[in-house]
Amino acid sequence: MKFRIGQIAAWLGGTVEGDEMVEVHTLAKIEEGTPGAITFLANPKYTPFIYQTKASAVIVQEDFKPSETISAALIRVADPYSAFTQLLEMADQAREASLQGIDPRAHVAPTAEIGENVYIGPFVFVGAGVKIGAGAKIHPFVFLGEQCQIGAETTIHAHATIYHYCEIGQKCIIHAGAVIGSDGFGFAPQEDGTLKKIPQTGNVVLADEVEVGANATLDRATMGSTQIQQGVKIDNLVQIAHNVTLGSHSAIAAQTGIAGSTRMGAHCMVGGQVGIVGHLDIADRTQIDAQSGVNKSIKQEGQAFRGSPIQPFRQQLKSEVLFRKLEEMSKRIESLERALAQKES
Amino acid sequence: MKFRIGQIAAWLGGTVEGDEMVEVHTLAKIEEGTPGAITFLANPKYTPFIYQTKASAVIVQEDFKPSETISAALIRVADPYSAFTQLLEMADQAREASLQGIDPRAHVAPTAEIGENVYIGPFVFVGAGVKIGAGAKIHPFVFLGEQCQIGAETTIHAHATIYHYCEIGQKCIIHAGAVIGSDGFGFAPQEDGTLKKIPQTGNVVLADEVEVGANATLDRATMGSTQIQQGVKIDNLVQIAHNVTLGSHSAIAAQTGIAGSTRMGAHCMVGGQVGIVGHLDIADRTQIDAQSGVNKSIKQEGQAFRGSPIQPFRQQLKSEVLFRKLEEMSKRIESLERALAQKES
Amino acid sequence: MKFRIGQIAAWLGGTVEGDEMVEVHTLAKIEEGTPGAITFLANPKYTPFIYQTKASAVIVQEDFKPSETISAALIRVADPYSAFTQLLEMADQAREASLQGIDPRAHVAPTAEIGENVYIGPFVFVGAGVKIGAGAKIHPFVFLGEQCQIGAETTIHAHATIYHYCEIGQKCIIHAGAVIGSDGFGFAPQEDGTLKKIPQTGNVVLADEVEVGANATLDRATMGSTQIQQGVKIDNLVQIAHNVTLGSHSAIAAQTGIAGSTRMGAHCMVGGQVGIVGHLDIADRTQIDAQSGVNKSIKQEGQAFRGSPIQPFRQQLKSEVLFRKLEEMSKRIESLERALAQKES
């Protein structure tokens, strides 16, 4: 799509300096601008680029005073960075909005119920009894197992797998390759040393406004539901085991793993590569630093932890400092021993 | 499917109290029961729910004595929990059993050999020379590369990728998004600092009754085979590098990585997020705690380890306790130094 | 395909001992040889197998002197291991070369530009405006979002997802299930404790000869590009966050995660399960050991680090040794305290 910069200035509440009829069709960083691109200048250290840029238009501060000639048209606004971000969002929304209709190459079970304005791309599999809410976007290669429910305005990206009976709320975003509802890792050791599978017959329930990262895995409950409450954000390659509950508006960074039946409170922040063992209770607003290992329940709300196993944040930092000084400590003990031995002799 | 509770009682070897003709079509937890659902009461702390439940039937202990009226029909059995689990399994098996036939939208190479009663869903890719054993279930979007072999009664879930020449035994379960047979990570550093790919020309061989978790990755051998022996259970997001051997009936929890050419014995238990370096030998029945780093071979069978790098389990726990007391230790050294200095002066 | 061993000997510059007309159609290890297979003997400890092998031909050292009769034909060469590796590579290349043409079951947008000799398998999705360079191989179930660019002779394996606007150079290899261009994990905490998504409007750019492992995830930039420079090798299940730059010819082992906006130099070697926090600068030729946690920028080139948080390699090893001796250190402090107390009394 092409837009005149006069139009764009109007959207952004800015004023044009130059030809309002100039058309742009893409967005770029100022150091990478090409003809037909619109860019922006927010950080003063990038100012030299505005005199060289080949972009057709640049969004600048209201009071920007060029010290040389500029070939691009200017759009003057109060906050160039947020104005540009606004354009980027509009471009993204336009792309998403253009996805419409049910591709005839999708498999849609006759018993599935599809809401209004749903996009179902080519090579989507929609199983028996699936319900998809209005305005949902189901990208190519998504698998929706039997009896799944997908809320209105939810987007599921390519190659995500939603196993049978799982429920996803409204306005969720599921990224490519995420797996929701795979079997929990449950085996009963037998007398002969073999491992007998414990059937995993529950499901996974995501509330509204949950985001799940690429290739993350959320296992179905042994019985009942693995529960992801409203507004939880899960990063790429995270593992959520069976029967876990994640409280509302918590965020879990990449490659973290949470073992079976642990219940995490609301508004928690968990760094990357954290491991949390099973059957714990984690209080609301807990913060866990990256690479930590959580091996006990956390009762008090709003505390920060670090280390494997975790300690309170500041105490762990002290231990880490002294860990790096262990050689010095060891030498000081030796000196003391020598000094004392000398005294004895 | 609907069943009369008289039928269900007969399967479970129980007796009905109430109307045997009542029909149920779904399974639920007692606190979530709805009309048409069958539920159970095993844990006495859930007893209050039985007087409120809207479920149509409840499985209870043989000698259960209600203290109030119950609207649901009862099925009395010796062990309500295991009876309910049995029903859950039956429901799951019924769902799986309903998957039959080869969908015309699958790609099946003319040279592929497909056994009896195999399910091949829509959008499956079956390459040249692939062999699939009787009763296997190949879900939508599975990729079976050239010359793969899939054993009888094996289930491969949506989006799993089995690269060319890999072999999967009987009664295996491969979860969604798992990748079996990707290239091992092998590069020869060149004099100019670039990295030259070492061709990975072997395969991956899974014996019978192996389970592979969602989005786990098992690399093909440089030459020969990466070998997963009978009954091994691999959790989600696990990485198995080229030429690794995993001994029979070992279990590897989520997000663990095992580097190239390591040989693990039988009946080992490995926690989540463990890293094991390459070219090691790990004895049978070794237990490794979560987040450990294994950097040396383990000769003695049946030992437990923890830490990164690992120590024997109890020794590591002692080190961890003292790590948390490093500040105190440091202060005690200072006190000793001051005391001694005072003596000297 | 079948080849006479006379032909094979000619390719390898070797000489045949036995019937040159014998045909082989597969490659095997000497202990696993079957009729129709060609194998090799390089390591003397495998010599006993050559007298038992059922393989049709064995590649041996020029000066190999059998001590018993051998049923297989022999091909004598200067270096049997590298000769066999050469055959393995030829077999692999023959298999890849046989992939040709655009399968009619692929979805190819009319606005896509497809180069010469491109392979596009069944069930591939090629979005609007995508450009694919000559000789590229796009395997089944690959998703190429709107406006993606794929360089010449690049191979993309099954189930890889390339989101819109991402660019992949020439001669790259993307393994199964890898996700390139998913949204970066960016949320602005709101006053009410909810997390507001920050639009991720940039892309991911891979230079030439990059390899990306199975199920690895590379997030698109918030604005601008996540950049993977020439010849970088990324292993399975690695997480690269938004706006990261990886310098040329660096190698990142499995399950490592690199947080947002970190810039890594050229020729770095990063072990498995490493975590690197965001907004750091890592100098060229840095080496990071497995399971390390990098929490600060590294200015000096060519240094090795280990530990979480990292220390210089040797210093960390010393700390680790003393960590294992903490109980002994603690006891020595107690002895000193007792000795001193005795003196005082």
Short mmCIF file of N, CA, C and O in Angstrom, two decimals, chain C residues 212-285:
data_model
loop_
_atom_site.label_atom_id
_atom_site.label_comp_id
_atom_site.label_asym_id
_atom_site.label_seq_id
_atom_site.Cartn_x
_atom_site.Cartn_y
_atom_site.Cartn_z
N VAL C 212 20.85 -22.96 11.03
CA VAL C 212 19.98 -22.81 12.21
C VAL C 212 19.43 -24.19 12.56
O VAL C 212 18.86 -24.87 11.71
N GLY C 213 19.60 -24.60 13.82
CA GLY C 213 19.23 -25.95 14.25
C GLY C 213 17.73 -26.15 14.41
O GLY C 213 16.94 -25.20 14.41
N ALA C 214 17.37 -27.40 14.61
CA ALA C 214 15.97 -27.80 14.74
C ALA C 214 15.33 -27.11 15.94
O ALA C 214 15.91 -27.01 17.01
N ASN C 215 14.12 -26.60 15.73
CA ASN C 215 13.31 -25.98 16.79
C ASN C 215 13.98 -24.80 17.48
O ASN C 215 13.57 -24.40 18.57
N ALA C 216 15.02 -24.24 16.88
CA ALA C 216 15.59 -22.99 17.39
C ALA C 216 14.61 -21.86 17.09
O ALA C 216 13.80 -21.95 16.17
N THR C 217 14.70 -20.76 17.89
CA THR C 217 13.78 -19.64 17.70
C THR C 217 14.58 -18.33 17.63
O THR C 217 15.40 -18.05 18.49
N LEU C 218 14.33 -17.56 16.58
CA LEU C 218 15.02 -16.28 16.40
C LEU C 218 13.94 -15.20 16.27
O LEU C 218 13.20 -15.17 15.29
N ASP C 219 13.88 -14.32 17.26
CA ASP C 219 12.81 -13.32 17.27
C ASP C 219 13.13 -12.12 16.39
O ASP C 219 14.27 -11.67 16.31
N ARG C 220 12.07 -11.56 15.79
CA ARG C 220 12.22 -10.36 14.99
C ARG C 220 12.52 -9.18 15.91
O ARG C 220 12.17 -9.18 17.11
N ALA C 221 13.17 -8.15 15.38
CA ALA C 221 13.50 -6.95 16.14
C ALA C 221 12.24 -6.15 16.44
O ALA C 221 11.26 -6.20 15.70
N THR C 222 12.29 -5.40 17.54
CA THR C 222 11.21 -4.47 17.84
C THR C 222 11.11 -3.46 16.69
O THR C 222 10.05 -3.21 16.14
N MET C 223 12.26 -2.92 16.32
CA MET C 223 12.39 -2.09 15.12
C MET C 223 13.76 -2.42 14.56
O MET C 223 14.67 -2.78 15.32
N GLY C 224 13.95 -2.31 13.24
CA GLY C 224 15.23 -2.71 12.67
C GLY C 224 15.31 -4.23 12.54
O GLY C 224 14.30 -4.88 12.31
N SER C 225 16.52 -4.77 12.69
CA SER C 225 16.71 -6.20 12.41
C SER C 225 17.48 -6.93 13.50
O SER C 225 18.45 -6.40 14.03
N THR C 226 17.04 -8.12 13.80
CA THR C 226 17.88 -9.10 14.49
C THR C 226 18.83 -9.62 13.43
O THR C 226 18.37 -10.04 12.36
N GLN C 227 20.14 -9.57 13.69
CA GLN C 227 21.09 -9.86 12.62
C GLN C 227 22.00 -11.04 12.92
O GLN C 227 22.70 -11.05 13.91
N ILE C 228 22.00 -11.99 12.01
CA ILE C 228 22.87 -13.15 12.12
C ILE C 228 23.85 -13.05 10.95
O ILE C 228 23.46 -13.18 9.79
N GLN C 229 25.11 -12.82 11.28
CA GLN C 229 26.08 -12.53 10.21
C GLN C 229 26.61 -13.80 9.55
O GLN C 229 26.31 -14.92 9.97
N GLN C 230 27.44 -13.59 8.56
CA GLN C 230 27.86 -14.69 7.69
C GLN C 230 28.47 -15.88 8.43
O GLN C 230 29.32 -15.73 9.31
N GLY C 231 28.05 -17.05 8.05
CA GLY C 231 28.68 -18.27 8.52
C GLY C 231 28.40 -18.66 9.95
O GLY C 231 29.00 -19.59 10.47
N VAL C 232 27.47 -17.95 10.61
CA VAL C 232 27.12 -18.31 11.99
C VAL C 232 26.41 -19.67 12.01
O VAL C 232 25.61 -19.96 11.13
N LYS C 233 26.74 -20.48 13.03
CA LYS C 233 26.10 -21.79 13.18
C LYS C 233 25.36 -21.82 14.51
O LYS C 233 25.96 -21.61 15.57
N ILE C 234 24.07 -22.07 14.45
CA ILE C 234 23.19 -22.07 15.62
C ILE C 234 22.63 -23.47 15.79
O ILE C 234 22.07 -24.03 14.84
N ASP C 235 22.77 -24.03 16.96
CA ASP C 235 22.35 -25.41 17.22
C ASP C 235 20.85 -25.47 17.58
O ASP C 235 20.17 -24.44 17.66
N ASN C 236 20.39 -26.67 17.84
CA ASN C 236 18.98 -26.92 18.16
C ASN C 236 18.51 -26.16 19.41
O ASN C 236 19.27 -26.00 20.35
N LEU C 237 17.26 -25.73 19.41
CA LEU C 237 16.58 -25.21 20.60
C LEU C 237 17.26 -23.98 21.19
O LEU C 237 17.08 -23.66 22.36
N VAL C 238 18.04 -23.29 20.38
CA VAL C 238 18.65 -22.03 20.82
C VAL C 238 17.61 -20.91 20.71
O VAL C 238 16.77 -20.92 19.80
N GLN C 239 17.67 -19.96 21.63
CA GLN C 239 16.77 -18.81 21.61
C GLN C 239 17.59 -17.54 21.35
O GLN C 239 18.53 -17.23 22.11
N ILE C 240 17.26 -16.83 20.29
CA ILE C 240 17.90 -15.55 19.98
C ILE C 240 16.80 -14.49 20.09
O ILE C 240 15.85 -14.51 19.32
N ALA C 241 16.95 -13.56 21.02
CA ALA C 241 15.89 -12.58 21.28
C ALA C 241 15.96 -11.41 20.29
O ALA C 241 16.88 -11.31 19.47
N HIS C 242 15.00 -10.52 20.42
CA HIS C 242 14.88 -9.40 19.48
C HIS C 242 16.10 -8.48 19.52
O HIS C 242 16.66 -8.20 20.56
N ASN C 243 16.50 -8.03 18.33
CA ASN C 243 17.56 -7.04 18.17
C ASN C 243 18.96 -7.54 18.54
O ASN C 243 19.89 -6.74 18.65
N VAL C 244 19.11 -8.84 18.70
CA VAL C 244 20.46 -9.40 18.91
C VAL C 244 21.24 -9.33 17.61
O VAL C 244 20.67 -9.42 16.51
N THR C 245 22.55 -9.15 17.69
CA THR C 245 23.45 -9.31 16.54
C THR C 245 24.47 -10.40 16.87
O THR C 245 25.11 -10.35 17.92
N LEU C 246 24.61 -11.38 15.99
CA LEU C 246 25.64 -12.41 16.15
C LEU C 246 26.67 -12.22 15.07
O LEU C 246 26.36 -12.24 13.87
N GLY C 247 27.94 -12.01 15.49
CA GLY C 247 29.01 -11.75 14.54
C GLY C 247 29.39 -12.96 13.72
O GLY C 247 29.14 -14.10 14.11
N SER C 248 30.03 -12.72 12.60
CA SER C 248 30.27 -13.78 11.61
C SER C 248 31.07 -14.95 12.17
O SER C 248 31.96 -14.78 12.98
N HIS C 249 30.71 -16.13 11.70
CA HIS C 249 31.43 -17.37 11.99
C HIS C 249 31.45 -17.73 13.48
O HIS C 249 32.32 -18.47 13.92
N SER C 250 30.49 -17.22 14.24
CA SER C 250 30.34 -17.67 15.62
C SER C 250 29.49 -18.94 15.64
O SER C 250 28.71 -19.18 14.73
N ALA C 251 29.69 -19.74 16.69
CA ALA C 251 28.92 -20.99 16.83
C ALA C 251 28.27 -21.01 18.21
O ALA C 251 28.91 -20.73 19.21
N ILE C 252 26.99 -21.34 18.23
CA ILE C 252 26.19 -21.31 19.46
C ILE C 252 25.61 -22.70 19.67
O ILE C 252 24.78 -23.14 18.87
N ALA C 253 26.01 -23.37 20.74
CA ALA C 253 25.56 -24.75 20.96
C ALA C 253 24.13 -24.79 21.52
O ALA C 253 23.56 -23.77 21.90
N ALA C 254 23.61 -26.00 21.60
CA ALA C 254 22.18 -26.23 21.83
C ALA C 254 21.67 -25.61 23.13
O ALA C 254 22.35 -25.57 24.13
N GLN C 255 20.43 -25.14 23.09
CA GLN C 255 19.66 -24.69 24.26
C GLN C 255 20.23 -23.42 24.90
O GLN C 255 19.83 -23.07 26.01
N THR C 256 21.14 -22.76 24.23
CA THR C 256 21.62 -21.47 24.72
C THR C 256 20.58 -20.40 24.42
O THR C 256 19.86 -20.48 23.43
N GLY C 257 20.52 -19.38 25.29
CA GLY C 257 19.61 -18.26 25.07
C GLY C 257 20.35 -16.93 25.15
O GLY C 257 21.15 -16.73 26.05
N ILE C 258 20.08 -16.06 24.20
CA ILE C 258 20.72 -14.75 24.18
C ILE C 258 19.63 -13.70 24.23
O ILE C 258 18.76 -13.65 23.35
N ALA C 259 19.67 -12.85 25.29
CA ALA C 259 18.57 -11.90 25.51
C ALA C 259 18.73 -10.66 24.63
O ALA C 259 19.76 -10.44 23.98
N GLY C 260 17.69 -9.83 24.66
CA GLY C 260 17.50 -8.75 23.70
C GLY C 260 18.65 -7.76 23.57
O GLY C 260 19.22 -7.32 24.56
N SER C 261 18.95 -7.40 22.33
CA SER C 261 19.86 -6.31 21.98
C SER C 261 21.33 -6.59 22.28
O SER C 261 22.17 -5.71 22.12
N THR C 262 21.66 -7.80 22.71
CA THR C 262 23.08 -8.13 22.90
C THR C 262 23.77 -8.26 21.55
O THR C 262 23.19 -8.75 20.59
N ARG C 263 25.02 -7.77 21.50
CA ARG C 263 25.81 -7.86 20.27
C ARG C 263 27.00 -8.76 20.53
O ARG C 263 27.85 -8.44 21.36
N MET C 264 27.06 -9.86 19.82
CA MET C 264 28.19 -10.77 19.96
C MET C 264 29.11 -10.60 18.77
O MET C 264 28.66 -10.42 17.64
N GLY C 265 30.43 -10.63 19.04
CA GLY C 265 31.42 -10.45 18.00
C GLY C 265 31.55 -11.67 17.09
O GLY C 265 30.76 -12.61 17.16
N ALA C 266 32.60 -11.62 16.26
CA ALA C 266 32.85 -12.68 15.29
C ALA C 266 33.65 -13.81 15.94
O ALA C 266 34.37 -13.62 16.90
N HIS C 267 33.53 -15.00 15.36
CA HIS C 267 34.33 -16.17 15.76
C HIS C 267 34.20 -16.51 17.23
O HIS C 267 35.15 -17.02 17.83
N CYS C 268 33.06 -16.22 17.83
CA CYS C 268 32.82 -16.63 19.22
C CYS C 268 32.37 -18.09 19.25
O CYS C 268 31.77 -18.59 18.30
N MET C 269 32.68 -18.77 20.35
CA MET C 269 32.23 -20.14 20.55
C MET C 269 31.44 -20.18 21.86
O MET C 269 32.02 -19.91 22.92
N VAL C 270 30.18 -20.53 21.79
CA VAL C 270 29.33 -20.53 22.98
C VAL C 270 28.83 -21.95 23.20
O VAL C 270 28.24 -22.55 22.30
N GLY C 271 29.06 -22.50 24.40
CA GLY C 271 28.64 -23.86 24.72
C GLY C 271 27.13 -23.98 24.87
O GLY C 271 26.40 -22.99 24.71
N GLY C 272 26.68 -25.15 25.23
CA GLY C 272 25.25 -25.41 25.36
C GLY C 272 24.68 -24.84 26.66
O GLY C 272 25.39 -24.66 27.64
N GLN C 273 23.38 -24.53 26.65
CA GLN C 273 22.64 -24.08 27.84
C GLN C 273 23.24 -22.83 28.49
O GLN C 273 23.04 -22.59 29.68
N VAL C 274 23.96 -22.04 27.72
CA VAL C 274 24.46 -20.76 28.22
C VAL C 274 23.32 -19.74 28.19
O VAL C 274 22.46 -19.77 27.31
N GLY C 275 23.31 -18.84 29.17
CA GLY C 275 22.40 -17.70 29.14
C GLY C 275 23.20 -16.41 29.05
O GLY C 275 24.18 -16.24 29.78
N ILE C 276 22.80 -15.53 28.18
CA ILE C 276 23.49 -14.24 28.04
C ILE C 276 22.43 -13.16 28.20
O ILE C 276 21.43 -13.17 27.48
N VAL C 277 22.63 -12.26 29.17
CA VAL C 277 21.60 -11.25 29.42
C VAL C 277 21.61 -10.20 28.31
O VAL C 277 22.51 -10.17 27.46
N GLY C 278 20.63 -9.33 28.33
CA GLY C 278 20.44 -8.40 27.23
C GLY C 278 21.39 -7.20 27.27
O GLY C 278 22.05 -6.92 28.27
N HIS C 279 21.49 -6.52 26.13
CA HIS C 279 22.19 -5.23 26.03
C HIS C 279 23.67 -5.33 26.36
O HIS C 279 24.26 -4.37 26.86
N LEU C 280 24.31 -6.48 26.10
CA LEU C 280 25.75 -6.62 26.33
C LEU C 280 26.49 -6.54 25.00
O LEU C 280 25.93 -6.70 23.92
N ASP C 281 27.82 -6.27 25.12
CA ASP C 281 28.73 -6.38 23.98
C ASP C 281 29.74 -7.46 24.29
O ASP C 281 30.42 -7.39 25.31
N ILE C 282 29.85 -8.43 23.41
CA ILE C 282 30.77 -9.55 23.61
C ILE C 282 31.84 -9.46 22.53
O ILE C 282 31.51 -9.43 21.34
N ALA C 283 33.12 -9.42 22.95
CA ALA C 283 34.22 -9.22 22.00
C ALA C 283 34.40 -10.42 21.07
O ALA C 283 33.94 -11.53 21.36
N ASP C 284 35.09 -10.21 19.98
CA ASP C 284 35.39 -11.28 19.02
C ASP C 284 36.15 -12.43 19.70
O ASP C 284 36.91 -12.23 20.63
N ARG C 285 35.94 -13.61 19.17
CA ARG C 285 36.67 -14.82 19.59
C ARG C 285 36.54 -15.14 21.07
O ARG C 285 37.39 -15.83 21.64
#
